[in-house]
Tab-separated table of C-alpha atoms in Angstrom:
chain	number	residue	atom	x	y	z
A	1	GLY	CA	97.975	18.446	-29.989
A	2	GLN	CA	100.024	21.250	-31.449
A	3	ASN	CA	100.811	24.370	-29.492
A	4	ILE	CA	102.978	27.412	-30.066
A	5	ASP	CA	103.356	29.962	-27.262
A	6	GLN	CA	104.820	33.441	-27.340
A	7	PRO	CA	104.196	36.530	-25.196
A	8	THR	CA	101.263	38.664	-26.244
A	9	GLU	CA	102.975	42.039	-25.917
A	10	MET	CA	106.386	43.498	-25.172
A	11	THR	CA	107.739	47.028	-24.850
A	12	ALA	CA	111.290	48.192	-25.472
A	13	THR	CA	113.177	51.424	-25.987
A	14	GLU	CA	114.636	52.740	-29.227
A	15	GLY	CA	118.283	51.708	-29.552
A	16	ALA	CA	117.939	48.850	-27.075
A	17	ILE	CA	117.886	45.060	-27.522
A	18	VAL	CA	114.806	42.863	-27.140
A	19	GLN	CA	114.364	39.089	-27.095
A	20	ILE	CA	111.053	37.515	-28.097
A	21	ASN	CA	110.640	33.918	-26.963
A	22	CYS	CA	108.670	31.107	-28.561
A	23	THR	CA	108.024	27.614	-27.226
A	24	TYR	CA	106.391	24.903	-29.274
A	25	GLN	CA	104.931	21.413	-29.126
A	26	THR	CA	104.150	20.023	-32.558
A	27	SER	CA	103.749	16.710	-34.323
A	28	GLY	CA	106.959	16.604	-36.289
A	29	PHE	CA	109.490	19.365	-36.707
A	30	ASN	CA	111.036	20.517	-39.950
A	31	GLY	CA	111.957	24.072	-39.087
A	32	LEU	CA	110.900	27.241	-37.321
A	33	PHE	CA	110.141	30.571	-38.977
A	34	TRP	CA	109.907	34.102	-37.673
A	35	TYR	CA	107.788	36.669	-39.489
A	36	GLN	CA	107.251	40.378	-39.004
A	37	GLN	CA	103.813	41.850	-39.517
A	38	HIS	CA	103.012	45.558	-39.458
A	39	ALA	CA	99.440	46.548	-38.712
A	40	GLY	CA	97.201	46.136	-41.743
A	41	GLU	CA	99.843	44.340	-43.767
A	42	ALA	CA	100.738	40.758	-44.653
A	43	PRO	CA	103.447	38.888	-42.741
A	44	THR	CA	106.953	39.060	-44.177
A	45	PHE	CA	109.717	36.504	-43.684
A	46	LEU	CA	112.528	37.246	-41.210
A	47	SER	CA	114.345	34.002	-40.483
A	48	TYR	CA	114.361	30.233	-40.646
A	49	ASN	CA	116.029	27.759	-38.252
A	50	VAL	CA	116.148	24.006	-38.661
A	51	LEU	CA	119.360	23.210	-36.737
A	52	ASP	CA	120.206	24.166	-33.157
A	53	GLY	CA	122.051	27.398	-32.728
A	54	LEU	CA	122.020	31.039	-33.615
A	55	GLU	CA	121.365	32.470	-37.084
A	56	GLU	CA	122.352	36.117	-37.480
A	57	LYS	CA	121.002	38.401	-40.146
A	58	GLY	CA	121.906	42.031	-39.655
A	59	ARG	CA	120.128	43.482	-36.625
A	60	PHE	CA	118.004	40.358	-36.266
A	61	SER	CA	119.118	36.979	-34.909
A	62	SER	CA	117.150	33.805	-34.298
A	63	PHE	CA	118.036	30.933	-31.983
A	64	LEU	CA	116.715	27.383	-31.867
A	65	SER	CA	116.933	24.546	-29.343
A	66	ARG	CA	115.074	21.539	-30.694
A	67	SER	CA	115.508	19.490	-27.522
A	68	LYS	CA	113.810	22.229	-25.494
A	69	GLY	CA	111.199	23.129	-28.100
A	70	TYR	CA	112.374	26.719	-27.811
A	71	SER	CA	113.333	29.594	-30.046
A	72	TYR	CA	113.929	33.288	-29.663
A	73	LEU	CA	114.158	36.267	-31.972
A	74	LEU	CA	116.704	38.884	-30.935
A	75	LEU	CA	116.356	42.421	-32.254
A	76	LYS	CA	119.304	44.786	-31.747
A	77	GLU	CA	119.586	48.562	-32.102
A	78	LEU	CA	115.842	48.900	-32.083
A	79	GLN	CA	114.282	51.425	-34.418
A	80	MET	CA	110.786	52.884	-34.346
A	81	LYS	CA	109.985	50.996	-37.564
A	82	ASP	CA	110.478	47.729	-35.639
A	83	SER	CA	107.138	48.364	-33.931
A	84	ALA	CA	105.141	45.421	-35.279
A	85	SER	CA	103.887	41.975	-34.434
A	86	TYR	CA	106.352	39.095	-34.586
A	87	LEU	CA	105.004	35.682	-35.473
A	88	CYS	CA	106.642	32.390	-34.600
A	89	ALA	CA	105.675	29.518	-36.911
A	90	VAL	CA	106.656	25.859	-36.954
A	91	LEU	CA	106.830	23.606	-39.973
A	92	GLY	CA	105.448	20.309	-38.729
A	93	ASP	CA	104.964	17.123	-40.677
A	94	ASP	CA	103.107	18.712	-43.536
A	95	LYS	CA	102.132	22.318	-42.852
A	96	ILE	CA	103.183	25.513	-41.121
A	97	ILE	CA	101.398	26.387	-37.864
A	98	PHE	CA	101.557	29.902	-36.405
A	99	GLY	CA	101.641	31.210	-32.867
A	100	LYS	CA	99.375	34.130	-31.968
A	101	GLY	CA	102.151	36.657	-32.355
A	102	THR	CA	103.928	39.118	-30.077
A	103	ARG	CA	103.103	42.794	-30.453
A	104	LEU	CA	106.275	44.820	-29.915
A	105	HIS	CA	105.988	48.468	-28.892
A	106	ILE	CA	109.039	50.700	-29.273
A	107	LEU	CA	109.307	53.781	-27.060
A	108	PRO	CA	111.417	56.786	-28.113
B	1	ASP	CA	108.816	39.254	-60.753
B	2	ALA	CA	106.813	36.417	-59.246
B	3	GLU	CA	104.029	37.445	-56.914
B	4	ILE	CA	100.912	36.379	-55.090
B	5	THR	CA	97.739	38.438	-55.376
B	6	GLN	CA	94.338	38.382	-53.742
B	7	SER	CA	91.034	39.843	-54.833
B	8	PRO	CA	88.981	41.597	-53.766
B	9	ARG	CA	91.024	43.479	-51.150
B	10	HIS	CA	87.862	44.504	-49.321
B	11	LYS	CA	84.425	42.899	-49.391
B	12	ILE	CA	81.197	43.574	-47.570
B	13	THR	CA	78.467	40.974	-47.851
B	14	GLU	CA	75.306	39.860	-46.101
B	15	THR	CA	74.682	36.830	-43.949
B	16	GLY	CA	73.722	33.789	-46.009
B	17	ARG	CA	75.338	34.866	-49.268
B	18	GLN	CA	77.972	32.818	-51.035
B	19	VAL	CA	81.320	34.592	-51.326
B	20	THR	CA	84.463	33.597	-53.201
B	21	LEU	CA	87.876	35.069	-52.480
B	22	ALA	CA	90.486	34.714	-55.196
B	23	CYS	CA	94.171	33.893	-54.763
B	24	HIS	CA	96.628	33.795	-57.664
B	25	GLN	CA	100.362	33.108	-57.512
B	26	THR	CA	103.018	33.160	-60.193
B	27	TRP	CA	105.751	31.457	-58.129
B	28	ASN	CA	104.734	28.098	-59.648
B	29	HIS	CA	104.485	26.720	-56.120
B	30	ASN	CA	102.635	23.475	-55.575
B	31	ASN	CA	101.617	24.362	-52.017
B	32	MET	CA	98.993	26.979	-51.265
B	33	PHE	CA	97.275	27.924	-48.017
B	34	TRP	CA	94.379	29.997	-46.760
B	35	TYR	CA	94.538	31.571	-43.297
B	36	ARG	CA	92.245	33.856	-41.379
B	37	GLN	CA	93.549	36.328	-38.853
B	38	ASP	CA	91.505	37.632	-35.949
B	39	LEU	CA	92.455	39.576	-32.836
B	40	GLY	CA	93.450	37.194	-30.080
B	41	HIS	CA	93.779	34.203	-32.389
B	42	GLY	CA	96.653	34.927	-34.691
B	43	LEU	CA	96.801	33.207	-38.060
B	44	ARG	CA	94.633	30.092	-38.288
B	45	LEU	CA	94.788	27.630	-41.152
B	46	ILE	CA	91.519	27.156	-43.061
B	47	HIS	CA	92.430	24.929	-46.027
B	48	TYR	CA	95.556	23.993	-47.892
B	49	SER	CA	96.553	22.286	-51.127
B	50	TYR	CA	99.706	20.452	-52.148
B	51	GLY	CA	98.947	20.397	-55.838
B	52	VAL	CA	96.298	20.323	-58.535
B	53	GLN	CA	93.179	18.452	-57.436
B	54	ASP	CA	94.520	18.173	-53.868
B	55	THR	CA	92.744	19.934	-50.984
B	56	ASN	CA	92.989	19.452	-47.209
B	57	LYS	CA	91.156	20.841	-44.193
B	58	GLY	CA	92.923	23.007	-41.670
B	59	GLU	CA	91.945	23.776	-38.088
B	60	VAL	CA	88.994	26.097	-38.905
B	61	SER	CA	87.569	24.668	-42.136
B	62	ASP	CA	83.828	24.569	-41.259
B	63	GLY	CA	81.830	26.786	-43.615
B	64	TYR	CA	84.677	27.097	-46.143
B	65	SER	CA	85.673	25.178	-49.250
B	66	VAL	CA	88.493	25.361	-51.792
B	67	SER	CA	89.215	23.867	-55.175
B	68	ARG	CA	92.500	23.541	-57.064
B	69	SER	CA	92.076	23.183	-60.804
B	70	ASN	CA	95.484	24.609	-61.724
B	71	THR	CA	98.801	25.452	-60.053
B	72	GLU	CA	98.259	29.215	-59.929
B	73	ASP	CA	94.872	29.557	-58.236
B	74	LEU	CA	93.239	28.500	-54.974
B	75	PRO	CA	89.859	30.220	-54.566
B	76	LEU	CA	88.245	30.165	-51.126
B	77	THR	CA	84.444	29.917	-51.004
B	78	LEU	CA	82.229	30.740	-48.065
B	79	GLU	CA	79.144	28.673	-48.803
B	80	SER	CA	76.743	30.719	-46.650
B	81	ALA	CA	78.493	33.663	-45.054
B	82	ALA	CA	78.106	34.146	-41.300
B	83	SER	CA	79.024	37.123	-39.111
B	84	SER	CA	81.604	34.927	-37.381
B	85	GLN	CA	83.475	34.818	-40.692
B	86	THR	CA	84.190	38.543	-40.603
B	87	SER	CA	87.977	38.531	-40.666
B	88	VAL	CA	91.105	39.259	-42.642
B	89	TYR	CA	91.968	36.417	-44.986
B	90	PHE	CA	95.510	35.709	-46.174
B	91	CYS	CA	96.520	33.402	-48.948
B	92	ALA	CA	100.077	32.025	-49.010
B	93	SER	CA	102.158	29.891	-51.322
B	94	TRP	CA	105.245	27.806	-50.635
B	95	ALA	CA	107.644	25.752	-52.713
B	96	GLY	CA	107.704	23.089	-50.035
B	97	ARG	CA	111.439	22.743	-49.617
B	98	SER	CA	112.248	23.236	-45.965
B	99	THR	CA	114.520	26.174	-46.612
B	100	ASP	CA	111.901	28.217	-48.437
B	101	THR	CA	109.590	30.669	-46.816
B	102	GLN	CA	105.922	31.122	-47.380
B	103	TYR	CA	104.978	34.137	-49.469
B	104	PHE	CA	101.831	35.894	-48.396
B	105	GLY	CA	99.274	37.762	-50.443
B	106	PRO	CA	98.219	41.258	-49.316
B	107	GLY	CA	95.058	39.997	-47.607
B	108	THR	CA	91.311	40.401	-48.054
B	109	ARG	CA	89.248	42.150	-45.413
B	110	LEU	CA	85.804	40.543	-45.358
B	111	THR	CA	82.866	41.959	-43.440
B	112	VAL	CA	79.677	39.929	-43.097
B	113	LEU	CA	76.681	41.993	-41.993
């Protein structure tokens, strides 16, 4: 079967760094996506990893280890607007499957 | 600019009625998807299509159907609406190349009374 796990909720402080982990077991692997979703809105694309290693994009970075079935999203210099849900999604053989998302709370 | 739209944005219906949710994209993407999102479940795939006349079942397809008569549209039909189908529905499109992201529509909030 296919399974994507990520923590349900996390809390961090404004200005700090937070790491959101994602582990996956899927039939086939053609890449891993991270999305941000604010309450009441559609998901928006953050990052894509298909090779092992770290991809940096401004305050956000995403890491992938295919051998471990593991990824993380790293958010630096947290801002209040980063309060949202973060969705890990894996592109398997023929479709994209989503995890349940991690709700990130930012404290002032 | 290319976009993906959904209509209606909000819908209230009664149990047993047939409901159709529209999805229209101007990205010219072959691949289109319907998801539902519920608290505690995340995004779950209902149906997807890889091109005109192609449709496939996702993990929660019971009670739903789709048809693909052209590239731009993938309407989702609830044959006989049930209260368990109260949810937020997202349509998405994707070029299919592994470096491209999915683009999501704004969502439709459906309430079945």
